[in-house]
mmCIF file of C-alpha atoms and ligand atoms in Angstrom:
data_model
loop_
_atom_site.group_PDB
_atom_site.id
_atom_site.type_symbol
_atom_site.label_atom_id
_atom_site.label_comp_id
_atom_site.label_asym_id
_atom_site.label_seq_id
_atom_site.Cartn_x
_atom_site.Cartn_y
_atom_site.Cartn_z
ATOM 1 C CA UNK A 773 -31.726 -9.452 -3.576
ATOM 2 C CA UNK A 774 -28.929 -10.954 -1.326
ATOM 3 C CA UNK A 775 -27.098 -8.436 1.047
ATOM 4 C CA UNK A 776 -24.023 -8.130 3.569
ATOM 5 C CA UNK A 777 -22.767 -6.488 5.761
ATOM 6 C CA UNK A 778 -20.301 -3.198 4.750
ATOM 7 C CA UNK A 779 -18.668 -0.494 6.218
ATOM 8 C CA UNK A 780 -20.722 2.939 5.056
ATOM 9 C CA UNK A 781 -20.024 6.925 5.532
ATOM 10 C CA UNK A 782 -22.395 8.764 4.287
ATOM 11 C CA UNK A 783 -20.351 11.918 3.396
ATOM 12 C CA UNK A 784 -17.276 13.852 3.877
ATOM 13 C CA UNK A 785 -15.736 13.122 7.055
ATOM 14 C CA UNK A 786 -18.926 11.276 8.203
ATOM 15 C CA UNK A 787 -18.632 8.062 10.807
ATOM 16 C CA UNK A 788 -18.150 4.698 10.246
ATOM 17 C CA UNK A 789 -20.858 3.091 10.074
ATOM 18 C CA UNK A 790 -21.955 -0.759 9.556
ATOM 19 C CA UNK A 791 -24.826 -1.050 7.431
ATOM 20 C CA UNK A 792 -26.933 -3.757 5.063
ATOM 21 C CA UNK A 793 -26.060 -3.522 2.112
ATOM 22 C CA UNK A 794 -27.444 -4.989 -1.659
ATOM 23 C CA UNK A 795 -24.784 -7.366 -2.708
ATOM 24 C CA UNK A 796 -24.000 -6.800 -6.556
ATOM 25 C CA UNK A 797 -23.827 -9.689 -8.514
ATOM 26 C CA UNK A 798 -20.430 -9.863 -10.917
ATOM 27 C CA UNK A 799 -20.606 -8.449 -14.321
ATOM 28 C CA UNK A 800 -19.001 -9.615 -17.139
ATOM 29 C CA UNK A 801 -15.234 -9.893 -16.779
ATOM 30 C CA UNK A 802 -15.630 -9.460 -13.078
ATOM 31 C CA UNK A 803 -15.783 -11.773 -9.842
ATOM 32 C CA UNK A 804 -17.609 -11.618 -6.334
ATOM 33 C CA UNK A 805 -15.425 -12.155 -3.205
ATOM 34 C CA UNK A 806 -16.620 -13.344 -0.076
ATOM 35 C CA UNK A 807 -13.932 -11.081 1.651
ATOM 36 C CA UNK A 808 -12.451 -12.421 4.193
ATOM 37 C CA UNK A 809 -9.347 -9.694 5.657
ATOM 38 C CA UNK A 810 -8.869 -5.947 4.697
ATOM 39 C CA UNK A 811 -6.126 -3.546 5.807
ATOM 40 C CA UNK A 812 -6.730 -0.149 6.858
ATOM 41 C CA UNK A 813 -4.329 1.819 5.334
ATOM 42 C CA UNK A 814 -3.492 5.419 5.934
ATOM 43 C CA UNK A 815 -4.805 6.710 2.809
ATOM 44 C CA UNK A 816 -8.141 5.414 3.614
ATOM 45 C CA UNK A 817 -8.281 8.832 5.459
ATOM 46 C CA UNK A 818 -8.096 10.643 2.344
ATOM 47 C CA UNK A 819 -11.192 8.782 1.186
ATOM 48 C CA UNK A 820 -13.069 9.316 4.046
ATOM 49 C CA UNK A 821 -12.492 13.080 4.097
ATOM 50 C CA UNK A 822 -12.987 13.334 0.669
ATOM 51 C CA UNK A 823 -9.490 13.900 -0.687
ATOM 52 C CA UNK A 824 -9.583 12.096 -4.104
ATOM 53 C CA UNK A 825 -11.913 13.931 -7.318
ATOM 54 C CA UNK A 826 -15.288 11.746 -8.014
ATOM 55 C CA UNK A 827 -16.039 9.983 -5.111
ATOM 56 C CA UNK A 828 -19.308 8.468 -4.596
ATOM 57 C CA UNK A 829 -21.197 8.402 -1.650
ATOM 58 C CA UNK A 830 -21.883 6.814 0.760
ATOM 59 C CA UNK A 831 -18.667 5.242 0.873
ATOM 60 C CA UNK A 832 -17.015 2.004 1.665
ATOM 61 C CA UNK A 833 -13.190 2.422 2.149
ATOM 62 C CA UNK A 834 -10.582 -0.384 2.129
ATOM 63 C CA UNK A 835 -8.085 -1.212 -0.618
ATOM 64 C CA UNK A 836 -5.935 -4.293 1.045
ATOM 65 C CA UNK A 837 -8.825 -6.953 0.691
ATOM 66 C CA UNK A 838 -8.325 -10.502 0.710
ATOM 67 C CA UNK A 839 -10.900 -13.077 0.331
ATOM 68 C CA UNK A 840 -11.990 -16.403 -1.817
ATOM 69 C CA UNK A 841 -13.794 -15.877 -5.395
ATOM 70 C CA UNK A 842 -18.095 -16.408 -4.479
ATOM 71 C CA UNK A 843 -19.195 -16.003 -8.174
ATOM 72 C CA UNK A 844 -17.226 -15.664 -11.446
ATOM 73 C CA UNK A 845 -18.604 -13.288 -14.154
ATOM 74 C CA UNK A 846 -19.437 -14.063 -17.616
ATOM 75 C CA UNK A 847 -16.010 -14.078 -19.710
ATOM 76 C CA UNK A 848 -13.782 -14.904 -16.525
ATOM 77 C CA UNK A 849 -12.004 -18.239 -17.460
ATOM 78 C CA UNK A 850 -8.882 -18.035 -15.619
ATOM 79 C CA UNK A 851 -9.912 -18.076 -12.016
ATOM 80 C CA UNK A 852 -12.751 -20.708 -10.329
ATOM 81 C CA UNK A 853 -15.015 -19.997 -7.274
ATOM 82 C CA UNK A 854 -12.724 -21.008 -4.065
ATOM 83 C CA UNK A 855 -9.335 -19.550 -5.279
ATOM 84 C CA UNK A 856 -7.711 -17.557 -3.042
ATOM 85 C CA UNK A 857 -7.005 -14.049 -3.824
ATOM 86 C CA UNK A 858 -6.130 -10.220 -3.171
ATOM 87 C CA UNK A 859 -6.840 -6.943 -4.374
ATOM 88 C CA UNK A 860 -4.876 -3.913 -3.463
ATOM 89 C CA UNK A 861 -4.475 -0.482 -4.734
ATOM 90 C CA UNK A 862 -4.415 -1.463 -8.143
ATOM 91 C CA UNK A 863 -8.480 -2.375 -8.954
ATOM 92 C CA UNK A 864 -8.405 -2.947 -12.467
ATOM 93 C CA UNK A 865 -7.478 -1.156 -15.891
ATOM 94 C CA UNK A 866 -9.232 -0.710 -19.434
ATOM 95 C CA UNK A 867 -6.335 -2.412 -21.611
ATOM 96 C CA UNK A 868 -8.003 0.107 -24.114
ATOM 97 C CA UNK A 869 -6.016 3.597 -23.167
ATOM 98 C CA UNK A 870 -2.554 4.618 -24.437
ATOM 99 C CA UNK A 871 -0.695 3.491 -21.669
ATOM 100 C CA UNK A 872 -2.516 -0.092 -21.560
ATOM 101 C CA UNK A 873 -1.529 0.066 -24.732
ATOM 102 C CA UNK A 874 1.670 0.747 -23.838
ATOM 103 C CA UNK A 875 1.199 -1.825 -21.422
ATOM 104 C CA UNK A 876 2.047 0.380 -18.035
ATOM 105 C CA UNK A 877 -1.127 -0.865 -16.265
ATOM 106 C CA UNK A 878 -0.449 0.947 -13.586
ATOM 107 C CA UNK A 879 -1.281 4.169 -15.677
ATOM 108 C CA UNK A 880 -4.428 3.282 -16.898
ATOM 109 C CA UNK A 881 -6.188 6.372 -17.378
ATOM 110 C CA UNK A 882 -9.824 4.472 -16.865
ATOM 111 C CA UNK A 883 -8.324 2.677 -13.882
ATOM 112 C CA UNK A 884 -9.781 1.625 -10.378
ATOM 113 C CA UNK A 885 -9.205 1.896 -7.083
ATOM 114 C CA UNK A 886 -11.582 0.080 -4.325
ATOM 115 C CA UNK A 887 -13.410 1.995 -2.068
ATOM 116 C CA UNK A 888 -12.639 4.958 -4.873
ATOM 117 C CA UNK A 889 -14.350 3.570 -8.211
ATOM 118 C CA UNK A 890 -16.328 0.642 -6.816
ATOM 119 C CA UNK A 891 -17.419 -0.164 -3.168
ATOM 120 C CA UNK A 892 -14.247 -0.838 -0.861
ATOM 121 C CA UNK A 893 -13.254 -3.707 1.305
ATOM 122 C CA UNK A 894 -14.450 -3.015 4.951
ATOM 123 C CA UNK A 895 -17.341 -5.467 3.779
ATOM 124 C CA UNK A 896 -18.261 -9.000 3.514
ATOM 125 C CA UNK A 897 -18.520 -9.432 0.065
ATOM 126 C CA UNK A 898 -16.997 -7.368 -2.335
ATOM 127 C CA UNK A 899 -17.425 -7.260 -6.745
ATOM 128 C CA UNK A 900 -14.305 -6.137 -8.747
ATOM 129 C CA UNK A 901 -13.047 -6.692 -12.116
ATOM 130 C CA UNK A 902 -10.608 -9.959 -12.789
ATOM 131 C CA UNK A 903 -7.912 -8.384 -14.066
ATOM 132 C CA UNK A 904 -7.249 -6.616 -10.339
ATOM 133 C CA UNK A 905 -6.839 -10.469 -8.571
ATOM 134 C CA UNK A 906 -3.542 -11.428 -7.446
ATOM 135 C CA UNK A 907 -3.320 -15.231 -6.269
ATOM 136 C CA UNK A 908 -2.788 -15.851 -2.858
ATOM 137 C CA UNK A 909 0.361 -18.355 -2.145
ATOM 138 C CA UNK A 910 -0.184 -21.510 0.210
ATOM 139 C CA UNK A 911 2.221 -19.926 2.635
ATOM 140 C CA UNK A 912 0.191 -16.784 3.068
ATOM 141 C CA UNK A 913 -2.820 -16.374 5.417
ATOM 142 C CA UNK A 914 -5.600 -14.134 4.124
ATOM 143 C CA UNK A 915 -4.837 -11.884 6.912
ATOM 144 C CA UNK A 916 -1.062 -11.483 5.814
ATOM 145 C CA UNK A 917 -1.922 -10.879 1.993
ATOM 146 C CA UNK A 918 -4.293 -8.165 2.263
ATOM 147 C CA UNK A 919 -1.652 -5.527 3.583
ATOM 148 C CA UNK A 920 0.620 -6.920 0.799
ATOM 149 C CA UNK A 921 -1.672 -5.142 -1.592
ATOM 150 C CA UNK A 922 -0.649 -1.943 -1.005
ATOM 151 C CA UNK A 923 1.506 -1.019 1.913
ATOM 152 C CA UNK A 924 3.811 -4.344 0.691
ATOM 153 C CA UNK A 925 3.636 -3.566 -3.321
ATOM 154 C CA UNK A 926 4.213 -0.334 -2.668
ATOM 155 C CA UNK A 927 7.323 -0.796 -1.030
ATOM 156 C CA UNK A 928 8.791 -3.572 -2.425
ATOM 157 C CA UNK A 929 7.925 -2.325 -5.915
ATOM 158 C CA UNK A 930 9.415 1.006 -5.472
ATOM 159 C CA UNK A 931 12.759 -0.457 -4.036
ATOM 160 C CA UNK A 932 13.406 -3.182 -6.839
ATOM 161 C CA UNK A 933 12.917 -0.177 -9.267
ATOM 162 C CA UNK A 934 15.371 1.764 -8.006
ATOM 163 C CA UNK A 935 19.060 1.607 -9.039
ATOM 164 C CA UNK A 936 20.250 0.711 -5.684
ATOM 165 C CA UNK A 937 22.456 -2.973 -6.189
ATOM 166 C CA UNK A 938 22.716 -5.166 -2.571
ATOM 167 C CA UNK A 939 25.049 -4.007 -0.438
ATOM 168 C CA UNK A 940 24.327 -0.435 -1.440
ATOM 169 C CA UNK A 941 22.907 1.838 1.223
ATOM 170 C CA UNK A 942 19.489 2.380 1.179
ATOM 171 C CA UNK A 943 17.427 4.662 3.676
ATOM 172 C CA UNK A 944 13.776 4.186 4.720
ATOM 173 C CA UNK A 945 11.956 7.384 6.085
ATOM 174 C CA UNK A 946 9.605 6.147 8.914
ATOM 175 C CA UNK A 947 8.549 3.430 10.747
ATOM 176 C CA UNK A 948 4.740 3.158 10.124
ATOM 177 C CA UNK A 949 2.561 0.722 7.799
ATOM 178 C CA UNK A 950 4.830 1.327 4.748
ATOM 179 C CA UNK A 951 8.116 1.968 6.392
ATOM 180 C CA UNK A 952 7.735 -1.545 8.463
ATOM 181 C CA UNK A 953 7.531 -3.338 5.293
ATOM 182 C CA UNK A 954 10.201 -0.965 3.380
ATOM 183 C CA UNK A 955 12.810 -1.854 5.734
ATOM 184 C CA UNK A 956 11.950 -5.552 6.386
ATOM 185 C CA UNK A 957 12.107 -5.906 1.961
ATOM 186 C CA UNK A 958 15.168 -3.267 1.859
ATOM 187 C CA UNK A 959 17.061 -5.885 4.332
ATOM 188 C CA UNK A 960 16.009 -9.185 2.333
ATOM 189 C CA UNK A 961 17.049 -7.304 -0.875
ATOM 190 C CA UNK A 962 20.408 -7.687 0.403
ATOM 191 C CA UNK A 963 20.868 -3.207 1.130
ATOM 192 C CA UNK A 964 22.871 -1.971 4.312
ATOM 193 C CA UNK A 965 19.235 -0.736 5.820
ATOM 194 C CA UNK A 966 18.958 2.613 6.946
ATOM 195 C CA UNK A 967 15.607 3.242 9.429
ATOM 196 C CA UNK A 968 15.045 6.893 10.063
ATOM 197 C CA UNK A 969 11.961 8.245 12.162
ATOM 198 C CA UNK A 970 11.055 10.793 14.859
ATOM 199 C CA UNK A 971 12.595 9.708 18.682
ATOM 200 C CA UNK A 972 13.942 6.756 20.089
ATOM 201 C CA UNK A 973 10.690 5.066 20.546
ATOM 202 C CA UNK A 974 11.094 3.391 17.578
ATOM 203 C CA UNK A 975 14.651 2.198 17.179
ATOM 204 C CA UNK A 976 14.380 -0.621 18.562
ATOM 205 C CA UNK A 977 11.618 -1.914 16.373
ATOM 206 C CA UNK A 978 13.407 -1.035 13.566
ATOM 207 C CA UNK A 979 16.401 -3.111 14.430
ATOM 208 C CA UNK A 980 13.710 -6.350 14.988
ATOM 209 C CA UNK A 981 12.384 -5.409 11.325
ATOM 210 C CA UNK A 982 16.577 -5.206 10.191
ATOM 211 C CA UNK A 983 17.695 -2.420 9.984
ATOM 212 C CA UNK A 984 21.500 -2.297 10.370
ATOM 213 C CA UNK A 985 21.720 1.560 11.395
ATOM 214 C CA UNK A 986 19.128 3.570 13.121
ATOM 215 C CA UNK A 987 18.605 7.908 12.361
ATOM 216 C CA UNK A 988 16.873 9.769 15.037
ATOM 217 C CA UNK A 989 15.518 12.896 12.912
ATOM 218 C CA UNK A 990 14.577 14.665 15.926
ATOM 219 C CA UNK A 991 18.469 14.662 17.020
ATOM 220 C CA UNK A 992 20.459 16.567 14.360
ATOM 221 C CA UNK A 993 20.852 16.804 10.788
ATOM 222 C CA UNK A 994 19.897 13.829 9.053
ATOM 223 C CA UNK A 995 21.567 14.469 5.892
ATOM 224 C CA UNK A 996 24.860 15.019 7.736
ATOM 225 C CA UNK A 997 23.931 11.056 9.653
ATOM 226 C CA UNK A 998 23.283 9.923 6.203
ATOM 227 C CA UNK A 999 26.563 10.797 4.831
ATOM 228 C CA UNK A 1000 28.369 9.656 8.218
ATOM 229 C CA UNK A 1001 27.289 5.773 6.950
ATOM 230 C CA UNK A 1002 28.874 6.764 3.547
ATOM 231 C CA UNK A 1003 25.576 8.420 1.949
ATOM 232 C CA UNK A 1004 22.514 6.743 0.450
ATOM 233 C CA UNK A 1005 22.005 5.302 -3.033
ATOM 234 C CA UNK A 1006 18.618 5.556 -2.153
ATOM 235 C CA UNK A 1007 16.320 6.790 0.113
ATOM 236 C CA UNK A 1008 12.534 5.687 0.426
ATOM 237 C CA UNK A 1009 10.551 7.825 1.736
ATOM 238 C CA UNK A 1010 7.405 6.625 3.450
ATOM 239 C CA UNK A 1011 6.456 9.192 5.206
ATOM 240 C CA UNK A 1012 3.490 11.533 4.199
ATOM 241 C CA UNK A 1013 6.364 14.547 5.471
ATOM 242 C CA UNK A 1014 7.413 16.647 2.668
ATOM 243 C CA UNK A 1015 9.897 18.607 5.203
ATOM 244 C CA UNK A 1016 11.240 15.279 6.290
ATOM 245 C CA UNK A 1017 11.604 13.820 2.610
ATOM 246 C CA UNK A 1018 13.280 17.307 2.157
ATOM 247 C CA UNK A 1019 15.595 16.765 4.854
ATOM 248 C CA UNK A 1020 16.923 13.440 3.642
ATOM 249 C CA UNK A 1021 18.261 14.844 -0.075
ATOM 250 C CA UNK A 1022 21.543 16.038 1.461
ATOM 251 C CA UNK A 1023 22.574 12.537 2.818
ATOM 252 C CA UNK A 1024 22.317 11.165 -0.958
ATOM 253 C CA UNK A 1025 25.195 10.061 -2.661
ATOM 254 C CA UNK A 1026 26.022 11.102 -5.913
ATOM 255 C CA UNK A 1027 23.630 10.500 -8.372
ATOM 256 C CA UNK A 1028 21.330 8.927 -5.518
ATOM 257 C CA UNK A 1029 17.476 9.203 -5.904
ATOM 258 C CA UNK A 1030 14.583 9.714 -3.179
ATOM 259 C CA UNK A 1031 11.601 8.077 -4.074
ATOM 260 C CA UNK A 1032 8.692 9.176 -2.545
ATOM 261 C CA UNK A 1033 5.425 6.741 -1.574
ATOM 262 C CA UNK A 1034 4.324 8.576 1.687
ATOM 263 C CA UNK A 1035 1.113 11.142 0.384
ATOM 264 C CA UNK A 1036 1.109 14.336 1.090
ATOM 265 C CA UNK A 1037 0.259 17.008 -0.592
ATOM 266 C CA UNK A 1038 2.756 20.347 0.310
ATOM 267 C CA UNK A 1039 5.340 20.749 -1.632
ATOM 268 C CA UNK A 1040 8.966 19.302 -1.477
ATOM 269 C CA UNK A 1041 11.321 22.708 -0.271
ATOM 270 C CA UNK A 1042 14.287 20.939 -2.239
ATOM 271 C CA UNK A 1043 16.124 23.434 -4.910
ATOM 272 C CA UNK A 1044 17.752 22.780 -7.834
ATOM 273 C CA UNK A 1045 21.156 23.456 -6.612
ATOM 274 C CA UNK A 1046 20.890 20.693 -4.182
ATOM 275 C CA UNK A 1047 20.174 18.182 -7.151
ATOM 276 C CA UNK A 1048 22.410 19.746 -10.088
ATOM 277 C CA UNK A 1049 26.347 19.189 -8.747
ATOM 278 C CA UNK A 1050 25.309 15.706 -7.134
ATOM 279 C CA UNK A 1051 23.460 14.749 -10.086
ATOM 280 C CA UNK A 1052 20.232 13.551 -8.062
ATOM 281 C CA UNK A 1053 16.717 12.248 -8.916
ATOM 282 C CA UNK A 1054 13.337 12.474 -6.985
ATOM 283 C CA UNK A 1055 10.731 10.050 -8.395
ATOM 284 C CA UNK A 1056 7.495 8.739 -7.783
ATOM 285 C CA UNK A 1057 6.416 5.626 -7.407
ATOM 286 C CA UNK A 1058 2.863 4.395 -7.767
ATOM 287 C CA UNK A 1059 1.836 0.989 -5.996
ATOM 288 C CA UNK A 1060 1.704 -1.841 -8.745
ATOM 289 C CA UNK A 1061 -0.699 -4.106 -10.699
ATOM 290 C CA UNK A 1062 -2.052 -7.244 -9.755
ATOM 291 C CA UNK A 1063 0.875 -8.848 -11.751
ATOM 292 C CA UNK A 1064 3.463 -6.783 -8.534
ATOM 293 C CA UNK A 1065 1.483 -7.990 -5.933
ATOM 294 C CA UNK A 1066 1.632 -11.933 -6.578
ATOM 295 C CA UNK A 1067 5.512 -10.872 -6.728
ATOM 296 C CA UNK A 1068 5.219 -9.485 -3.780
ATOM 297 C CA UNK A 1069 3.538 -11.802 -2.386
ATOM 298 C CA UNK A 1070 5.961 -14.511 -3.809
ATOM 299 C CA UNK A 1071 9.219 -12.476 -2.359
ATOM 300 C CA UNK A 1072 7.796 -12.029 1.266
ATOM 301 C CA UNK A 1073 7.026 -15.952 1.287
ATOM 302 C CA UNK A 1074 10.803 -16.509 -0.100
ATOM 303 C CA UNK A 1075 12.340 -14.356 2.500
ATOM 304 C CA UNK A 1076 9.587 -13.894 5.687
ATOM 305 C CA UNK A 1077 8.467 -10.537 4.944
ATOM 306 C CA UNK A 1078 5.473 -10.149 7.167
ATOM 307 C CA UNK A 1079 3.894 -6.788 7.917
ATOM 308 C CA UNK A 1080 2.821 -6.382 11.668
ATOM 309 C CA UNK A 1081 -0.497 -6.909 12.121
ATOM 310 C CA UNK A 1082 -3.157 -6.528 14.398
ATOM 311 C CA UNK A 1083 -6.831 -7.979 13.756
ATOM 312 C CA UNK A 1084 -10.046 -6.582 14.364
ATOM 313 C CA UNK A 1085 -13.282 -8.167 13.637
ATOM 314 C CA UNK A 1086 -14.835 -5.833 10.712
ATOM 315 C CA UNK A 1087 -17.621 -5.120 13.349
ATOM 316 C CA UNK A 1088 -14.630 -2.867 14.725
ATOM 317 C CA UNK A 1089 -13.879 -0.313 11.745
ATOM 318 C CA UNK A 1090 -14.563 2.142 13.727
ATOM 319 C CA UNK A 1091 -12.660 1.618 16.480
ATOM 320 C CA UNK A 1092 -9.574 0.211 14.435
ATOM 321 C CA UNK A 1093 -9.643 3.284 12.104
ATOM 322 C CA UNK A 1094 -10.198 6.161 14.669
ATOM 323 C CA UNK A 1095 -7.053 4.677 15.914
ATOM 324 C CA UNK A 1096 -5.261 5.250 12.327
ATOM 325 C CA UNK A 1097 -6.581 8.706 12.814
ATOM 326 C CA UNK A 1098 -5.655 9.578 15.941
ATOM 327 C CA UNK A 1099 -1.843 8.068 14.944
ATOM 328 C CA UNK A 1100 -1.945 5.241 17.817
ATOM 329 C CA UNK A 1101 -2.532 2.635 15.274
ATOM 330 C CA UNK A 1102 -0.417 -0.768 15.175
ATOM 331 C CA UNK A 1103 1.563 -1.061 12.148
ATOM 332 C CA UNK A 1104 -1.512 -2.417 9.966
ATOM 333 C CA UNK A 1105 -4.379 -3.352 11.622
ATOM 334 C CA UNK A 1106 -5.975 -5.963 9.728
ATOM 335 C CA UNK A 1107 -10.255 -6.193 9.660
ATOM 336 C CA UNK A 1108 -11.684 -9.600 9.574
ATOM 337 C CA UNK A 1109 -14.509 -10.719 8.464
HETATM 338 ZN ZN1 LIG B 2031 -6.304 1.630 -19.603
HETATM 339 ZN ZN1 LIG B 2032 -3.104 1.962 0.681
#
């Protein structure tokens, strides 16, 4: 049996460890990728401390992969060995379930998640189904497309779903590994770009990623900033702070929605009477389908939407995510294999 070399832990909250591993050959309808970049997202802390139902163990996180198609499965007839391709968030649906049916992949009550329904990314070779590959464009290094697959669908998904038209205001709550990409899409989307986040320290980054007005939250009321630009048709909030996501609802203008990406799990202290007279909306918004990230891909090519990234050689998980942890990480840091 051939092996590589993956990322393990071994059980809730265990370390990251780099271990042999049997390489699985692809099944039918599925593909083996020599991987050759993953992201390490935030919510690969969640894995690793066992915040999702049904995980297996020992685990290999990483959901931003990147990497070249090693073996095609039986059935596969739309992709050869050698292409190019990503796989984010969104690992594959059923195309069996109601809302495959209804054809809102994204729902897919059977569907997958790497590093959550099949071995993750932080490895050398990875085996997923074909329906979660998004092609890589030309213009796009491997390293670049693997935080498009969820930090850069995520955001760029959730803002062209929203109602806000360009020129509109449109708010992005923090600077981090979504909110760098949020505000660098809002801008290209054409939206007066709002950046709020805790301090100073990161203004000026914000302005370099174009954003036209910058909202200290630690300074005052951030609602009352909002409406001081005019209020926002939207705000986007990255943040995993349900008190700061909270805190942005007043500087809405009518009928203006937040949408919510960051994860956390306390509950947003909003009441109804802030949403009736103003006629507001919070949503959701899940990451996308293979489909969203080529178009995300295909829109941060057209306009130079890059996340900020910082490699690591995979041998380096550790190191690169105790950083995550520990909240000194880089925008995305990137693992490369
Ligand atoms: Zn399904
Ligand atoms: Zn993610």
């Amino acid at each position: 049996m051939p092996t590589h070399q993956a990322v393990r832990i071994q059980s809730v909250g265990g370390p990251l460890e780099l271990a042999e591993v049997e390489t699985r050959p692809p099944g039918r309808d599925e593909v083996r990728l020599t991987v050759t970049a993953c992201g390490i997202c935030g919510t690969d802390r969640a894995f690793v401390h066992g915040g999702f139902p049904n995980i297996t163990w020992p685990l290999t996180p990483g959901h931003e992969i990147a990497g070249t198609i090693a073996e095609l499965g039986e059935g596969v007839d739309n992709f050869a060995v050698g292409d190019r391709v990503a796989v984010g968030w969104f690992g594959g649906c059923c195309y069996q379930c109601d809302p495959c049916r209804k054809g809102i992949f994204i729902h897919c009550v059977n569907g997958k998640v790497p590093s959550w329904h099949y071995p993750g990314g932080y490895a050398e070779s990875v085996t997923v189904p074909a329906n979660a590959l998004a092609r890589i464009p030309s213009e796009l290094t491997d390293a670049e497309a693997a935080p498009m697959g969820c930090a850069g669908v995520t955001t760029y998904n959730a803002l062209r779903h929203t109602k806000a038209a360009p020129g509109d205001r449109v708010a992005i709550l923090g600077v981090g590994g979504l909110g760098h990409l949020g505000l660098q899409f809002a801008r290209a989307m054409g939206f007066e770009t709002i950046a709020i986040a805790r301090g100073t320290g990161k203004a000026e980054d914000a302005k370099k990623l174009g954003a036209h007005h910058y909202i200290d939250s630690t300074s005052g009321d951030v609602s009352a900033a909002l409406q001081a630009l005019g209020g926002a048709t939207v705000v986007l909030g990255t943040a995993g702070n349900a008190q700061a996501m909270a805190d942005t609802v007043g500087g809405l203008a009518p009928q203006g929605e937040l949408v919510t990406i960051g994860v956390t799990p306390d509950p947003l202290p909003i009441s109804p009477v802030q949403l009736i007279t103003p006629g507001l909306s919070i949503v959701g918004h899940p990451s996308g389908t293979a489909k969203d990230v080529e178009d995300t891909m295909h829109f941060a090519v057209l306009s130079g939407v890059r996340a900020w990234i910082e490699e690591l050689p995979l041998a380096r998980a550790a190191e690169g995510y105790a950083a995550l942890e520990q909240g000194r990480a880089h925008y995305r840091t990137v693992l490369t294999m």
